[in-house]
């Protein structure tokens, strides 16, 4: 790579609070919860709450229309000058709600073009929408990849809904796996910085995550974020009800360390709400609930 390319890449990373450990002390992100539907079922999810691919289970975010979301972004951009990134990460899967998700991105690209756009998805519809993602200049995409072996995936995903049809068991998992791999490839070709999130589920994919790490690295992912399963019976998830436990901090660290020789690992993830606001460590979402921010006038003036 030429020094000029390195410099550009550095800039793209250094202002994103999730992609750079250093950046998360100085730069803020904002999530808008515009995407309620989901197209797969994860055994660690309860749809009453935010998408557990990114967030802590048990959190309920306030759903917004794209217009309300754009208003919120402009209000907050005026109040939090460190805001560099706008992410859509739920409460369902953003690409299972393409109209709402892309309309929101469009409005923000138009009104606040210097804010970077970020998208988090389970990957099922990623190949389908890669052109829209490129057109909108979305610079950062996260795919949640918990397995590269459908036999293991069958213990995590009971069904997948793809193009108006529901596929149960391994048949559905194979589609999900194929689309995730195609999605990774497409992001690489489009030079979009791809982070992979993996939920570590002891006894199910813990030993397998090294293999996941190897595959995603080969396919050009930039950063790997292994997150602990958070499973409590009161969340009413399948795993919560069967008593599946999450990893201990030591178990999580051991797997992260094992992968760290191979690629950059993210270790400062806060498992954010779908409507998170502010620096990663100081979520200010409750200052900007819908009835509050709709009363505020955007002070933002590009
Ligand atoms: Fe949001 Fe995710 Fe973009 Fe970050 S969060 S859509 S990549 S701007 Fe970050 Fe939050 Fe962890 Fe996600 S700390 S849950 S990794
Ligand atoms: Fe739940 Fe997210 Fe999985 Fe969909 S992708 S089932 S919202 S955890």
PDB file of C-alpha atoms and ligand atoms in Angstrom:
ATOM      1  CA  UNK A   1       0.000   0.000   0.000  1.00  0.00           C
ATOM      2  CA  UNK A   2       1.205   3.520  -0.721  1.00  0.00           C
ATOM      3  CA  UNK A   3       1.585   5.954   2.191  1.00  0.00           C
ATOM      4  CA  UNK A   4      -1.312   7.998   0.844  1.00  0.00           C
ATOM      5  CA  UNK A   5      -3.712   5.066   1.065  1.00  0.00           C
ATOM      6  CA  UNK A   6      -2.508   4.313   4.573  1.00  0.00           C
ATOM      7  CA  UNK A   7      -3.165   7.896   5.567  1.00  0.00           C
ATOM      8  CA  UNK A   8      -6.730   7.760   4.247  1.00  0.00           C
ATOM      9  CA  UNK A   9      -7.405   4.464   5.951  1.00  0.00           C
ATOM     10  CA  UNK A  10      -6.029   5.842   9.180  1.00  0.00           C
ATOM     11  CA  UNK A  11      -8.449   8.736   9.029  1.00  0.00           C
ATOM     12  CA  UNK A  12     -11.404   6.454   8.404  1.00  0.00           C
ATOM     13  CA  UNK A  13     -10.511   4.427  11.465  1.00  0.00           C
ATOM     14  CA  UNK A  14      -9.320   7.081  13.836  1.00  0.00           C
ATOM     15  CA  UNK A  15     -12.570   8.994  14.069  1.00  0.00           C
ATOM     16  CA  UNK A  16     -14.812   5.959  14.564  1.00  0.00           C
ATOM     17  CA  UNK A  17     -15.340   5.141  18.248  1.00  0.00           C
ATOM     18  CA  UNK A  18     -15.862   1.415  17.611  1.00  0.00           C
ATOM     19  CA  UNK A  19     -13.130   0.856  15.034  1.00  0.00           C
ATOM     20  CA  UNK A  20     -10.425   2.491  17.136  1.00  0.00           C
ATOM     21  CA  UNK A  21      -9.900   1.950  20.837  1.00  0.00           C
ATOM     22  CA  UNK A  22      -8.231   5.350  21.068  1.00  0.00           C
ATOM     23  CA  UNK A  23     -11.072   7.109  19.205  1.00  0.00           C
ATOM     24  CA  UNK A  24     -13.719   5.976  21.658  1.00  0.00           C
ATOM     25  CA  UNK A  25     -12.386   8.389  24.274  1.00  0.00           C
ATOM     26  CA  UNK A  26     -12.826  11.367  21.948  1.00  0.00           C
ATOM     27  CA  UNK A  27     -15.545  10.649  19.417  1.00  0.00           C
ATOM     28  CA  UNK A  28     -19.210   9.903  19.889  1.00  0.00           C
ATOM     29  CA  UNK A  29     -21.712   7.799  18.016  1.00  0.00           C
ATOM     30  CA  UNK A  30     -25.452   8.033  17.785  1.00  0.00           C
ATOM     31  CA  UNK A  31     -27.876   5.235  17.007  1.00  0.00           C
ATOM     32  CA  UNK A  32     -31.370   5.782  15.701  1.00  0.00           C
ATOM     33  CA  UNK A  33     -33.883   2.967  16.189  1.00  0.00           C
ATOM     34  CA  UNK A  34     -35.762   2.921  12.899  1.00  0.00           C
ATOM     35  CA  UNK A  35     -35.681  -0.789  12.000  1.00  0.00           C
ATOM     36  CA  UNK A  36     -38.122  -2.953  13.991  1.00  0.00           C
ATOM     37  CA  UNK A  37     -38.462  -6.108  11.855  1.00  0.00           C
ATOM     38  CA  UNK A  38     -36.072  -9.032  11.662  1.00  0.00           C
ATOM     39  CA  UNK A  39     -35.675 -11.810   9.097  1.00  0.00           C
ATOM     40  CA  UNK A  40     -34.005 -14.515  11.181  1.00  0.00           C
ATOM     41  CA  UNK A  41     -34.377 -15.909  14.686  1.00  0.00           C
ATOM     42  CA  UNK A  42     -31.380 -16.086  16.995  1.00  0.00           C
ATOM     43  CA  UNK A  43     -31.750 -18.260  20.080  1.00  0.00           C
ATOM     44  CA  UNK A  44     -30.334 -15.431  22.194  1.00  0.00           C
ATOM     45  CA  UNK A  45     -32.967 -12.926  21.070  1.00  0.00           C
ATOM     46  CA  UNK A  46     -36.346 -11.899  22.373  1.00  0.00           C
ATOM     47  CA  UNK A  47     -37.984  -9.580  19.874  1.00  0.00           C
ATOM     48  CA  UNK A  48     -39.577  -7.501  22.583  1.00  0.00           C
ATOM     49  CA  UNK A  49     -36.097  -6.037  23.068  1.00  0.00           C
ATOM     50  CA  UNK A  50     -33.281  -4.580  20.956  1.00  0.00           C
ATOM     51  CA  UNK A  51     -31.316  -6.747  18.517  1.00  0.00           C
ATOM     52  CA  UNK A  52     -28.971  -8.731  20.722  1.00  0.00           C
ATOM     53  CA  UNK A  53     -26.371  -8.838  17.938  1.00  0.00           C
ATOM     54  CA  UNK A  54     -25.237  -5.431  19.122  1.00  0.00           C
ATOM     55  CA  UNK A  55     -27.045  -4.664  22.285  1.00  0.00           C
ATOM     56  CA  UNK A  56     -27.557  -5.873  25.803  1.00  0.00           C
ATOM     57  CA  UNK A  57     -30.685  -7.979  25.983  1.00  0.00           C
ATOM     58  CA  UNK A  58     -33.540  -6.501  27.962  1.00  0.00           C
ATOM     59  CA  UNK A  59     -33.221  -2.997  26.501  1.00  0.00           C
ATOM     60  CA  UNK A  60     -36.206  -1.461  24.718  1.00  0.00           C
ATOM     61  CA  UNK A  61     -35.451   1.440  22.384  1.00  0.00           C
ATOM     62  CA  UNK A  62     -37.966   3.984  21.220  1.00  0.00           C
ATOM     63  CA  UNK A  63     -38.883   3.471  17.584  1.00  0.00           C
ATOM     64  CA  UNK A  64     -38.588   6.470  15.232  1.00  0.00           C
ATOM     65  CA  UNK A  65     -39.652   7.278  11.697  1.00  0.00           C
ATOM     66  CA  UNK A  66     -36.838   8.284   9.309  1.00  0.00           C
ATOM     67  CA  UNK A  67     -37.946  11.935   9.587  1.00  0.00           C
ATOM     68  CA  UNK A  68     -37.908  11.841  13.385  1.00  0.00           C
ATOM     69  CA  UNK A  69     -34.527  10.134  13.259  1.00  0.00           C
ATOM     70  CA  UNK A  70     -33.095  12.856  11.017  1.00  0.00           C
ATOM     71  CA  UNK A  71     -34.419  15.497  13.408  1.00  0.00           C
ATOM     72  CA  UNK A  72     -32.754  13.693  16.312  1.00  0.00           C
ATOM     73  CA  UNK A  73     -29.418  13.535  14.486  1.00  0.00           C
ATOM     74  CA  UNK A  74     -29.459  17.272  13.754  1.00  0.00           C
ATOM     75  CA  UNK A  75     -30.400  18.156  17.332  1.00  0.00           C
ATOM     76  CA  UNK A  76     -27.636  15.983  18.764  1.00  0.00           C
ATOM     77  CA  UNK A  77     -25.021  17.072  16.217  1.00  0.00           C
ATOM     78  CA  UNK A  78     -25.609  20.594  17.539  1.00  0.00           C
ATOM     79  CA  UNK A  79     -25.206  19.531  21.161  1.00  0.00           C
ATOM     80  CA  UNK A  80     -22.427  16.942  20.987  1.00  0.00           C
ATOM     81  CA  UNK A  81     -19.620  18.337  18.827  1.00  0.00           C
ATOM     82  CA  UNK A  82     -17.623  15.068  19.071  1.00  0.00           C
ATOM     83  CA  UNK A  83     -20.345  13.256  17.128  1.00  0.00           C
ATOM     84  CA  UNK A  84     -18.727  11.578  14.115  1.00  0.00           C
ATOM     85  CA  UNK A  85     -20.827   8.491  13.425  1.00  0.00           C
ATOM     86  CA  UNK A  86     -24.484   7.715  12.921  1.00  0.00           C
ATOM     87  CA  UNK A  87     -25.279   4.022  13.193  1.00  0.00           C
ATOM     88  CA  UNK A  88     -28.395   1.995  12.516  1.00  0.00           C
ATOM     89  CA  UNK A  89     -28.362  -1.216  14.519  1.00  0.00           C
ATOM     90  CA  UNK A  90     -31.930  -2.143  15.263  1.00  0.00           C
ATOM     91  CA  UNK A  91     -34.025  -2.776  17.228  1.00  0.00           C
ATOM     92  CA  UNK A  92     -34.377  -5.519  14.551  1.00  0.00           C
ATOM     93  CA  UNK A  93     -32.176  -5.987  11.492  1.00  0.00           C
ATOM     94  CA  UNK A  94     -31.657  -2.771   9.482  1.00  0.00           C
ATOM     95  CA  UNK A  95     -31.677  -4.632   6.157  1.00  0.00           C
ATOM     96  CA  UNK A  96     -34.969  -6.337   6.986  1.00  0.00           C
ATOM     97  CA  UNK A  97     -36.355  -2.759   6.979  1.00  0.00           C
ATOM     98  CA  UNK A  98     -34.621  -1.427   3.857  1.00  0.00           C
ATOM     99  CA  UNK A  99     -36.994   1.449   3.117  1.00  0.00           C
ATOM    100  CA  UNK A 100     -36.803   2.885   6.626  1.00  0.00           C
ATOM    101  CA  UNK A 101     -33.073   2.314   6.969  1.00  0.00           C
ATOM    102  CA  UNK A 102     -32.063   3.772   3.614  1.00  0.00           C
ATOM    103  CA  UNK A 103     -34.489   6.690   3.847  1.00  0.00           C
ATOM    104  CA  UNK A 104     -32.899   7.614   7.183  1.00  0.00           C
ATOM    105  CA  UNK A 105     -29.390   7.397   5.755  1.00  0.00           C
ATOM    106  CA  UNK A 106     -30.457   9.478   2.746  1.00  0.00           C
ATOM    107  CA  UNK A 107     -31.891  12.242   4.899  1.00  0.00           C
ATOM    108  CA  UNK A 108     -28.761  12.389   7.025  1.00  0.00           C
ATOM    109  CA  UNK A 109     -26.370  12.275   4.066  1.00  0.00           C
ATOM    110  CA  UNK A 110     -28.296  15.233   2.668  1.00  0.00           C
ATOM    111  CA  UNK A 111     -28.510  17.320   5.839  1.00  0.00           C
ATOM    112  CA  UNK A 112     -25.286  16.425   7.638  1.00  0.00           C
ATOM    113  CA  UNK A 113     -22.925  15.043   4.988  1.00  0.00           C
ATOM    114  CA  UNK A 114     -19.835  15.032   7.217  1.00  0.00           C
ATOM    115  CA  UNK A 115     -21.325  12.496   9.632  1.00  0.00           C
ATOM    116  CA  UNK A 116     -20.134   8.986   8.800  1.00  0.00           C
ATOM    117  CA  UNK A 117     -22.755   6.326   8.260  1.00  0.00           C
ATOM    118  CA  UNK A 118     -22.526   2.934   9.940  1.00  0.00           C
ATOM    119  CA  UNK A 119     -24.730  -0.120   9.615  1.00  0.00           C
ATOM    120  CA  UNK A 120     -24.950  -3.322  11.609  1.00  0.00           C
ATOM    121  CA  UNK A 121     -26.659  -6.391  10.157  1.00  0.00           C
ATOM    122  CA  UNK A 122     -26.983 -10.160  10.426  1.00  0.00           C
ATOM    123  CA  UNK A 123     -25.871 -10.184   6.783  1.00  0.00           C
ATOM    124  CA  UNK A 124     -28.753 -12.116   5.248  1.00  0.00           C
ATOM    125  CA  UNK A 125     -29.727  -9.287   2.875  1.00  0.00           C
ATOM    126  CA  UNK A 126     -26.291  -7.735   2.487  1.00  0.00           C
ATOM    127  CA  UNK A 127     -25.534  -8.969  -1.067  1.00  0.00           C
ATOM    128  CA  UNK A 128     -28.965  -7.700  -2.113  1.00  0.00           C
ATOM    129  CA  UNK A 129     -28.348  -4.154  -0.880  1.00  0.00           C
ATOM    130  CA  UNK A 130     -24.630  -3.708  -1.438  1.00  0.00           C
ATOM    131  CA  UNK A 131     -25.240  -1.254  -4.287  1.00  0.00           C
ATOM    132  CA  UNK A 132     -27.442   0.991  -2.137  1.00  0.00           C
ATOM    133  CA  UNK A 133     -24.813   0.837   0.594  1.00  0.00           C
ATOM    134  CA  UNK A 134     -22.141   1.954  -1.867  1.00  0.00           C
ATOM    135  CA  UNK A 135     -24.309   4.704  -3.352  1.00  0.00           C
ATOM    136  CA  UNK A 136     -24.958   6.136   0.087  1.00  0.00           C
ATOM    137  CA  UNK A 137     -21.260   6.118   0.944  1.00  0.00           C
ATOM    138  CA  UNK A 138     -21.774   3.977   4.019  1.00  0.00           C
ATOM    139  CA  UNK A 139     -18.208   3.591   5.198  1.00  0.00           C
ATOM    140  CA  UNK A 140     -18.523   1.056   8.012  1.00  0.00           C
ATOM    141  CA  UNK A 141     -20.569  -2.143   8.115  1.00  0.00           C
ATOM    142  CA  UNK A 142     -20.763  -4.733  10.880  1.00  0.00           C
ATOM    143  CA  UNK A 143     -21.916  -8.283  10.196  1.00  0.00           C
ATOM    144  CA  UNK A 144     -22.724 -10.568  13.098  1.00  0.00           C
ATOM    145  CA  UNK A 145     -21.145 -13.917  12.260  1.00  0.00           C
ATOM    146  CA  UNK A 146     -21.428 -16.578  14.933  1.00  0.00           C
ATOM    147  CA  UNK A 147     -20.384 -19.592  12.854  1.00  0.00           C
ATOM    148  CA  UNK A 148     -18.934 -20.693   9.549  1.00  0.00           C
ATOM    149  CA  UNK A 149     -20.269 -24.243   9.961  1.00  0.00           C
ATOM    150  CA  UNK A 150     -24.034 -24.642   9.462  1.00  0.00           C
ATOM    151  CA  UNK A 151     -24.101 -27.649  11.826  1.00  0.00           C
ATOM    152  CA  UNK A 152     -23.075 -25.301  14.616  1.00  0.00           C
ATOM    153  CA  UNK A 153     -25.354 -22.594  13.257  1.00  0.00           C
ATOM    154  CA  UNK A 154     -28.331 -24.933  13.584  1.00  0.00           C
ATOM    155  CA  UNK A 155     -27.905 -24.700  17.374  1.00  0.00           C
ATOM    156  CA  UNK A 156     -28.063 -20.906  17.216  1.00  0.00           C
ATOM    157  CA  UNK A 157     -30.661 -20.150  14.530  1.00  0.00           C
ATOM    158  CA  UNK A 158     -33.973 -22.056  14.451  1.00  0.00           C
ATOM    159  CA  UNK A 159     -35.175 -20.352  11.249  1.00  0.00           C
ATOM    160  CA  UNK A 160     -34.346 -17.898   8.501  1.00  0.00           C
ATOM    161  CA  UNK A 161     -36.870 -15.960   6.457  1.00  0.00           C
ATOM    162  CA  UNK A 162     -35.495 -15.336   2.997  1.00  0.00           C
ATOM    163  CA  UNK A 163     -37.389 -13.869   0.032  1.00  0.00           C
ATOM    164  CA  UNK A 164     -40.900 -14.586   1.356  1.00  0.00           C
ATOM    165  CA  UNK A 165     -40.137 -18.101   2.512  1.00  0.00           C
ATOM    166  CA  UNK A 166     -39.308 -19.484   5.930  1.00  0.00           C
ATOM    167  CA  UNK A 167     -36.523 -22.087   6.077  1.00  0.00           C
ATOM    168  CA  UNK A 168     -36.204 -24.097   9.261  1.00  0.00           C
ATOM    169  CA  UNK A 169     -33.083 -25.665  10.734  1.00  0.00           C
ATOM    170  CA  UNK A 170     -29.916 -26.236   8.776  1.00  0.00           C
ATOM    171  CA  UNK A 171     -31.519 -25.362   5.447  1.00  0.00           C
ATOM    172  CA  UNK A 172     -32.028 -21.808   6.642  1.00  0.00           C
ATOM    173  CA  UNK A 173     -28.610 -21.615   8.301  1.00  0.00           C
ATOM    174  CA  UNK A 174     -26.932 -22.576   5.002  1.00  0.00           C
ATOM    175  CA  UNK A 175     -28.596 -19.617   3.290  1.00  0.00           C
ATOM    176  CA  UNK A 176     -27.541 -17.277   6.094  1.00  0.00           C
ATOM    177  CA  UNK A 177     -23.944 -18.547   5.969  1.00  0.00           C
ATOM    178  CA  UNK A 178     -23.760 -18.197   2.189  1.00  0.00           C
ATOM    179  CA  UNK A 179     -25.105 -14.638   2.274  1.00  0.00           C
ATOM    180  CA  UNK A 180     -22.760 -13.639   5.093  1.00  0.00           C
ATOM    181  CA  UNK A 181     -19.772 -14.882   3.090  1.00  0.00           C
ATOM    182  CA  UNK A 182     -20.981 -13.147  -0.082  1.00  0.00           C
ATOM    183  CA  UNK A 183     -21.567 -10.004   1.948  1.00  0.00           C
ATOM    184  CA  UNK A 184     -18.016 -10.038   3.327  1.00  0.00           C
ATOM    185  CA  UNK A 185     -16.632 -10.422  -0.160  1.00  0.00           C
ATOM    186  CA  UNK A 186     -18.802  -7.632  -1.547  1.00  0.00           C
ATOM    187  CA  UNK A 187     -17.744  -5.246   1.235  1.00  0.00           C
ATOM    188  CA  UNK A 188     -14.117  -5.987   0.570  1.00  0.00           C
ATOM    189  CA  UNK A 189     -14.528  -5.337  -3.139  1.00  0.00           C
ATOM    190  CA  UNK A 190     -16.310  -2.076  -2.366  1.00  0.00           C
ATOM    191  CA  UNK A 191     -13.559  -1.029   0.074  1.00  0.00           C
ATOM    192  CA  UNK A 192     -16.047  -0.641   2.930  1.00  0.00           C
ATOM    193  CA  UNK A 193     -14.505  -1.239   6.360  1.00  0.00           C
ATOM    194  CA  UNK A 194     -16.064  -4.403   7.703  1.00  0.00           C
ATOM    195  CA  UNK A 195     -16.158  -5.318  11.368  1.00  0.00           C
ATOM    196  CA  UNK A 196     -17.462  -8.719  12.445  1.00  0.00           C
ATOM    197  CA  UNK A 197     -19.317  -9.217  15.715  1.00  0.00           C
ATOM    198  CA  UNK A 198     -19.509 -12.736  17.141  1.00  0.00           C
ATOM    199  CA  UNK A 199     -21.567 -13.694  20.153  1.00  0.00           C
ATOM    200  CA  UNK A 200     -19.624 -16.202  22.249  1.00  0.00           C
ATOM    201  CA  UNK A 201     -21.897 -19.019  23.429  1.00  0.00           C
ATOM    202  CA  UNK A 202     -20.083 -21.498  25.703  1.00  0.00           C
ATOM    203  CA  UNK A 203     -20.399 -25.125  24.620  1.00  0.00           C
ATOM    204  CA  UNK A 204     -21.832 -24.091  21.259  1.00  0.00           C
ATOM    205  CA  UNK A 205     -19.447 -21.861  19.332  1.00  0.00           C
ATOM    206  CA  UNK A 206     -16.672 -20.990  21.810  1.00  0.00           C
ATOM    207  CA  UNK A 207     -14.110 -23.379  20.342  1.00  0.00           C
ATOM    208  CA  UNK A 208     -15.345 -22.655  16.842  1.00  0.00           C
ATOM    209  CA  UNK A 209     -14.686 -18.899  17.055  1.00  0.00           C
ATOM    210  CA  UNK A 210     -11.019 -19.379  16.154  1.00  0.00           C
ATOM    211  CA  UNK A 211     -12.179 -20.850  12.854  1.00  0.00           C
ATOM    212  CA  UNK A 212     -14.652 -17.979  12.382  1.00  0.00           C
ATOM    213  CA  UNK A 213     -11.790 -15.572  13.024  1.00  0.00           C
ATOM    214  CA  UNK A 214      -9.621 -17.293  10.424  1.00  0.00           C
ATOM    215  CA  UNK A 215     -12.299 -17.233   7.747  1.00  0.00           C
ATOM    216  CA  UNK A 216     -13.325 -13.611   8.231  1.00  0.00           C
ATOM    217  CA  UNK A 217      -9.713 -12.488   8.275  1.00  0.00           C
ATOM    218  CA  UNK A 218      -9.066 -14.260   4.984  1.00  0.00           C
ATOM    219  CA  UNK A 219     -12.131 -12.615   3.523  1.00  0.00           C
ATOM    220  CA  UNK A 220     -10.904  -9.164   4.449  1.00  0.00           C
ATOM    221  CA  UNK A 221     -12.726  -8.187   7.652  1.00  0.00           C
ATOM    222  CA  UNK A 222     -10.888  -5.376   9.372  1.00  0.00           C
ATOM    223  CA  UNK A 223     -11.772  -5.938  13.015  1.00  0.00           C
ATOM    224  CA  UNK A 224     -13.267  -8.763  15.112  1.00  0.00           C
ATOM    225  CA  UNK A 225     -15.476  -8.074  18.107  1.00  0.00           C
ATOM    226  CA  UNK A 226     -16.200 -11.178  20.195  1.00  0.00           C
ATOM    227  CA  UNK A 227     -18.988 -10.319  22.610  1.00  0.00           C
ATOM    228  CA  UNK A 228     -20.266 -12.383  25.539  1.00  0.00           C
ATOM    229  CA  UNK A 229     -23.701 -13.986  25.378  1.00  0.00           C
ATOM    230  CA  UNK A 230     -25.805 -12.260  28.010  1.00  0.00           C
ATOM    231  CA  UNK A 231     -28.507 -14.689  28.919  1.00  0.00           C
ATOM    232  CA  UNK A 232     -30.947 -14.323  31.781  1.00  0.00           C
ATOM    233  CA  UNK A 233     -34.159 -16.317  32.204  1.00  0.00           C
ATOM    234  CA  UNK A 234     -36.198 -13.124  32.669  1.00  0.00           C
ATOM    235  CA  UNK A 235     -35.345 -12.018  29.133  1.00  0.00           C
ATOM    236  CA  UNK A 236     -37.373 -14.925  27.831  1.00  0.00           C
ATOM    237  CA  UNK A 237     -34.881 -15.944  25.147  1.00  0.00           C
ATOM    238  CA  UNK A 238     -34.552 -19.570  24.116  1.00  0.00           C
ATOM    239  CA  UNK A 239     -31.046 -19.704  25.612  1.00  0.00           C
ATOM    240  CA  UNK A 240     -32.233 -17.988  28.774  1.00  0.00           C
ATOM    241  CA  UNK A 241     -34.984 -20.551  29.207  1.00  0.00           C
ATOM    242  CA  UNK A 242     -32.743 -23.569  28.580  1.00  0.00           C
ATOM    243  CA  UNK A 243     -30.229 -22.285  31.114  1.00  0.00           C
ATOM    244  CA  UNK A 244     -27.506 -21.606  28.553  1.00  0.00           C
ATOM    245  CA  UNK A 245     -24.941 -19.490  30.356  1.00  0.00           C
ATOM    246  CA  UNK A 246     -22.729 -16.739  29.010  1.00  0.00           C
ATOM    247  CA  UNK A 247     -18.926 -16.881  29.231  1.00  0.00           C
ATOM    248  CA  UNK A 248     -17.045 -15.676  32.298  1.00  0.00           C
ATOM    249  CA  UNK A 249     -14.784 -12.655  31.679  1.00  0.00           C
ATOM    250  CA  UNK A 250     -11.762 -15.003  31.804  1.00  0.00           C
ATOM    251  CA  UNK A 251     -13.265 -17.346  29.200  1.00  0.00           C
ATOM    252  CA  UNK A 252     -14.065 -14.419  26.922  1.00  0.00           C
ATOM    253  CA  UNK A 253     -10.578 -13.015  27.266  1.00  0.00           C
ATOM    254  CA  UNK A 254      -8.993 -16.393  26.522  1.00  0.00           C
ATOM    255  CA  UNK A 255     -10.850 -16.636  23.206  1.00  0.00           C
ATOM    256  CA  UNK A 256     -10.083 -13.012  22.333  1.00  0.00           C
ATOM    257  CA  UNK A 257      -6.390 -13.584  23.138  1.00  0.00           C
ATOM    258  CA  UNK A 258      -6.353 -16.702  21.021  1.00  0.00           C
ATOM    259  CA  UNK A 259      -7.604 -14.763  18.018  1.00  0.00           C
ATOM    260  CA  UNK A 260      -5.495 -11.680  18.708  1.00  0.00           C
ATOM    261  CA  UNK A 261      -2.377 -13.113  17.079  1.00  0.00           C
ATOM    262  CA  UNK A 262      -4.230 -13.160  13.791  1.00  0.00           C
ATOM    263  CA  UNK A 263      -6.069  -9.863  13.541  1.00  0.00           C
ATOM    264  CA  UNK A 264      -7.143  -6.728  15.352  1.00  0.00           C
ATOM    265  CA  UNK A 265      -9.647  -7.478  18.106  1.00  0.00           C
ATOM    266  CA  UNK A 266     -12.155  -5.025  19.511  1.00  0.00           C
ATOM    267  CA  UNK A 267     -12.206  -5.155  23.302  1.00  0.00           C
ATOM    268  CA  UNK A 268     -13.987  -1.940  24.222  1.00  0.00           C
ATOM    269  CA  UNK A 269     -17.487  -2.795  22.964  1.00  0.00           C
ATOM    270  CA  UNK A 270     -20.296  -1.665  25.290  1.00  0.00           C
ATOM    271  CA  UNK A 271     -23.126  -3.607  23.660  1.00  0.00           C
ATOM    272  CA  UNK A 272     -25.037  -0.431  22.922  1.00  0.00           C
ATOM    273  CA  UNK A 273     -28.754   0.178  22.785  1.00  0.00           C
ATOM    274  CA  UNK A 274     -30.370   0.713  19.376  1.00  0.00           C
ATOM    275  CA  UNK A 275     -30.920   4.356  20.418  1.00  0.00           C
ATOM    276  CA  UNK A 276     -27.559   4.993  22.140  1.00  0.00           C
ATOM    277  CA  UNK A 277     -26.202   8.555  22.248  1.00  0.00           C
ATOM    278  CA  UNK A 278     -22.736   9.875  23.129  1.00  0.00           C
ATOM    279  CA  UNK A 279     -19.333   8.427  23.937  1.00  0.00           C
ATOM    280  CA  UNK A 280     -19.321   4.629  24.261  1.00  0.00           C
ATOM    281  CA  UNK A 281     -18.840   4.754  28.022  1.00  0.00           C
ATOM    282  CA  UNK A 282     -21.442   7.425  28.812  1.00  0.00           C
ATOM    283  CA  UNK A 283     -24.683   6.628  27.077  1.00  0.00           C
ATOM    284  CA  UNK A 284     -26.944   9.707  27.066  1.00  0.00           C
ATOM    285  CA  UNK A 285     -29.961   8.169  25.351  1.00  0.00           C
ATOM    286  CA  UNK A 286     -32.335   9.142  28.157  1.00  0.00           C
ATOM    287  CA  UNK A 287     -31.577  12.841  27.680  1.00  0.00           C
ATOM    288  CA  UNK A 288     -32.859  12.518  24.130  1.00  0.00           C
ATOM    289  CA  UNK A 289     -36.061  10.528  24.279  1.00  0.00           C
ATOM    290  CA  UNK A 290     -38.534  11.280  21.521  1.00  0.00           C
ATOM    291  CA  UNK A 291     -40.740  13.653  23.506  1.00  0.00           C
ATOM    292  CA  UNK A 292     -37.616  15.579  24.497  1.00  0.00           C
ATOM    293  CA  UNK A 293     -35.735  15.868  21.220  1.00  0.00           C
ATOM    294  CA  UNK A 294     -38.850  16.593  19.152  1.00  0.00           C
ATOM    295  CA  UNK A 295     -39.286  19.739  21.273  1.00  0.00           C
ATOM    296  CA  UNK A 296     -35.701  20.832  20.624  1.00  0.00           C
ATOM    297  CA  UNK A 297     -34.758  22.883  17.584  1.00  0.00           C
ATOM    298  CA  UNK A 298     -31.759  21.675  15.609  1.00  0.00           C
ATOM    299  CA  UNK A 299     -28.906  24.074  16.341  1.00  0.00           C
ATOM    300  CA  UNK A 300     -26.844  22.311  13.787  1.00  0.00           C
ATOM    301  CA  UNK A 301     -25.818  24.532  10.917  1.00  0.00           C
ATOM    302  CA  UNK A 302     -23.565  22.988   8.285  1.00  0.00           C
TER     303      UNK A 302
HETATM  304 FE1  LIG B   1     -23.045   1.695  16.271  1.00  0.00          FE
HETATM  305 FE2  LIG B   1     -22.113  -0.646  15.813  1.00  0.00          FE
HETATM  306 FE3  LIG B   1     -21.628   1.303  14.122  1.00  0.00          FE
HETATM  307 FE4  LIG B   1     -20.485   1.262  16.510  1.00  0.00          FE
HETATM  308  S1  LIG B   1     -21.916   0.354  18.039  1.00  0.00           S
HETATM  309  S2  LIG B   1     -23.611   0.445  14.525  1.00  0.00           S
HETATM  310  S3  LIG B   1     -20.152  -0.225  14.884  1.00  0.00           S
HETATM  311  S4  LIG B   1     -21.518   3.018  15.513  1.00  0.00           S
HETATM  312 FE5  LIG B   1     -19.739  -0.244  18.833  1.00  0.00          FE
HETATM  313 FE6  LIG B   1     -21.788  -0.308  20.378  1.00  0.00          FE
HETATM  314 FE7  LIG B   1     -20.144  -2.365  20.367  1.00  0.00          FE
HETATM  315 FE8  LIG B   1     -21.699  -1.867  18.293  1.00  0.00          FE
HETATM  316  S5  LIG B   1     -19.653  -0.308  21.049  1.00  0.00           S
HETATM  317  S6  LIG B   1     -22.398  -2.429  20.295  1.00  0.00           S
HETATM  318  S7  LIG B   1     -19.532  -2.349  18.218  1.00  0.00           S
HETATM  319 FE1  LIG B   2     -32.869 -10.722  17.302  1.00  0.00          FE
HETATM  320 FE2  LIG B   2     -30.959  -9.329  16.079  1.00  0.00          FE
HETATM  321 FE3  LIG B   2     -31.012 -12.018  15.885  1.00  0.00          FE
HETATM  322 FE4  LIG B   2     -32.858 -10.550  14.641  1.00  0.00          FE
HETATM  323  S1  LIG B   2     -30.647 -10.577  14.209  1.00  0.00           S
HETATM  324  S2  LIG B   2     -33.236 -12.391  15.838  1.00  0.00           S
HETATM  325  S3  LIG B   2     -33.204  -8.857  16.101  1.00  0.00           S
HETATM  326  S4  LIG B   2     -30.638 -10.806  17.753  1.00  0.00           S
END
